[in-house]
Amino acid sequence: MDSSNDQLVAMMFGNGTTRANIAQIGSSWRQILCNHNNLPREASNVLGQLTVASILLSSTIKHKGSVALQVFGEGAIKLAFAECNYDFTFKSTIKLRKNLKNPNNLTFKEMVNGGKKGVFTVIIDQKIKNHTPYQGIIPLEGENLSEIIKNYLKNSEQIDSDLILTSSYKTASGMLIQKMPTKKDEEDLEWSKLKKIIRKIPLNFLNQENVYTTASHFFENLENKILKTKIPTFFCHCNIERTMKMLKMLGENEIKRLISSEKKIEVTCEFCNKLFSFDEETCYRLFN
Ligand SMILES: [Zn+2]
């Protein structure tokens, strides 16, 4: 077992029509927090829970793609973004509006949706050439992030789901349960048992204990089987080529304008804080 607390376990119950995925991030989560200096409490909750949710949802995809979740907030949060790939590498970031008053006292609603126009989007990308990624958009309505994501799941998927999410400055954790479509009554009974269990799990237990302890503590009376265990890992794919491509997209005039004062352009990756510096000559070469 990995002591860093970056863990995912996927389980099935009975004959396999009901499933539970439990994810927790520890050292990876603290690294993400380090990349975002002094995040207010509720902003850190949104980022941690969004990151865990992206891991949980990507554990349900069958293709070699990714799941990205985005909060376009109208409140203190401009944007929160988390993406997890099929191999359980993930990254996330958050952007807050400037000059917030008492940011540590802001509630979840004030963080995400001051103007009631915010949206939550889910992008499922199979990463196949010429294949448009699936995009689902719903309003940011709910008392917390798990309610918003549950609303999305209810609207978009054909399968019953329930989800809990929690986070602190140390760890972020979550559990997703799902029931595949079936006609048999006995399986519905199993699903209703599972639904009752997830509602009873104390969030601080889920966030303090590792995923295996949570699984054995709450599912001991259900016939269960572990389908997979994974170690989700923070990983950023940024590099100099991608950054140059991005600069090129800004256009020659904009690059000339940016370089005129400092004689160089510096770009910091918003996910991992890596700094890319380009001198005048490199910038001119972009367009020649
Ligand atoms: Zn990066």
Short mmCIF file of C-alpha atoms in Angstrom, two decimals, residues 52 71 76 80 87 92 102 110 116 121 126 134 139 142 148 167 172 177 191 205 209 211 223 247 249 258 264-265 269:
data_model
loop_
_atom_site.label_atom_id
_atom_site.label_comp_id
_atom_site.label_asym_id
_atom_site.label_seq_id
_atom_site.Cartn_x
_atom_site.Cartn_y
_atom_site.Cartn_z
CA VAL A 52 -11.01 13.91 -6.76
CA VAL A 71 -16.35 25.37 -12.88
CA ALA A 76 -14.91 34.64 -6.34
CA ALA A 80 -11.57 25.83 -11.55
CA ASP A 87 -3.83 6.19 -16.73
CA SER A 92 -5.88 20.84 -11.69
CA ASN A 102 -12.25 38.43 3.45
CA GLU A 110 -20.20 33.00 -2.82
CA LYS A 116 -26.14 32.94 -10.74
CA THR A 121 -18.93 21.56 -17.68
CA GLN A 126 -11.53 9.90 -26.20
CA TYR A 134 -18.37 15.00 -25.53
CA PRO A 139 -25.92 25.41 -14.24
CA GLY A 142 -26.35 23.11 -5.50
CA ILE A 148 -23.67 19.87 -8.72
CA SER A 167 -11.29 17.76 1.43
CA ALA A 172 -9.08 15.19 -0.59
CA ILE A 177 -21.44 4.54 -6.47
CA TRP A 191 -28.45 -0.86 -4.74
CA PHE A 205 -13.82 9.33 8.27
CA GLU A 209 -8.77 6.88 6.72
CA VAL A 211 -9.54 3.97 0.84
CA GLU A 223 -20.53 -9.51 -1.02
CA LEU A 247 2.69 31.88 -28.13
CA MET A 249 -1.40 31.44 -31.54
CA LEU A 258 4.84 41.80 -25.42
CA LYS A 264 11.83 38.54 -23.38
CA ILE A 265 8.56 36.71 -22.75
CA CYS A 269 2.50 27.00 -16.34
#
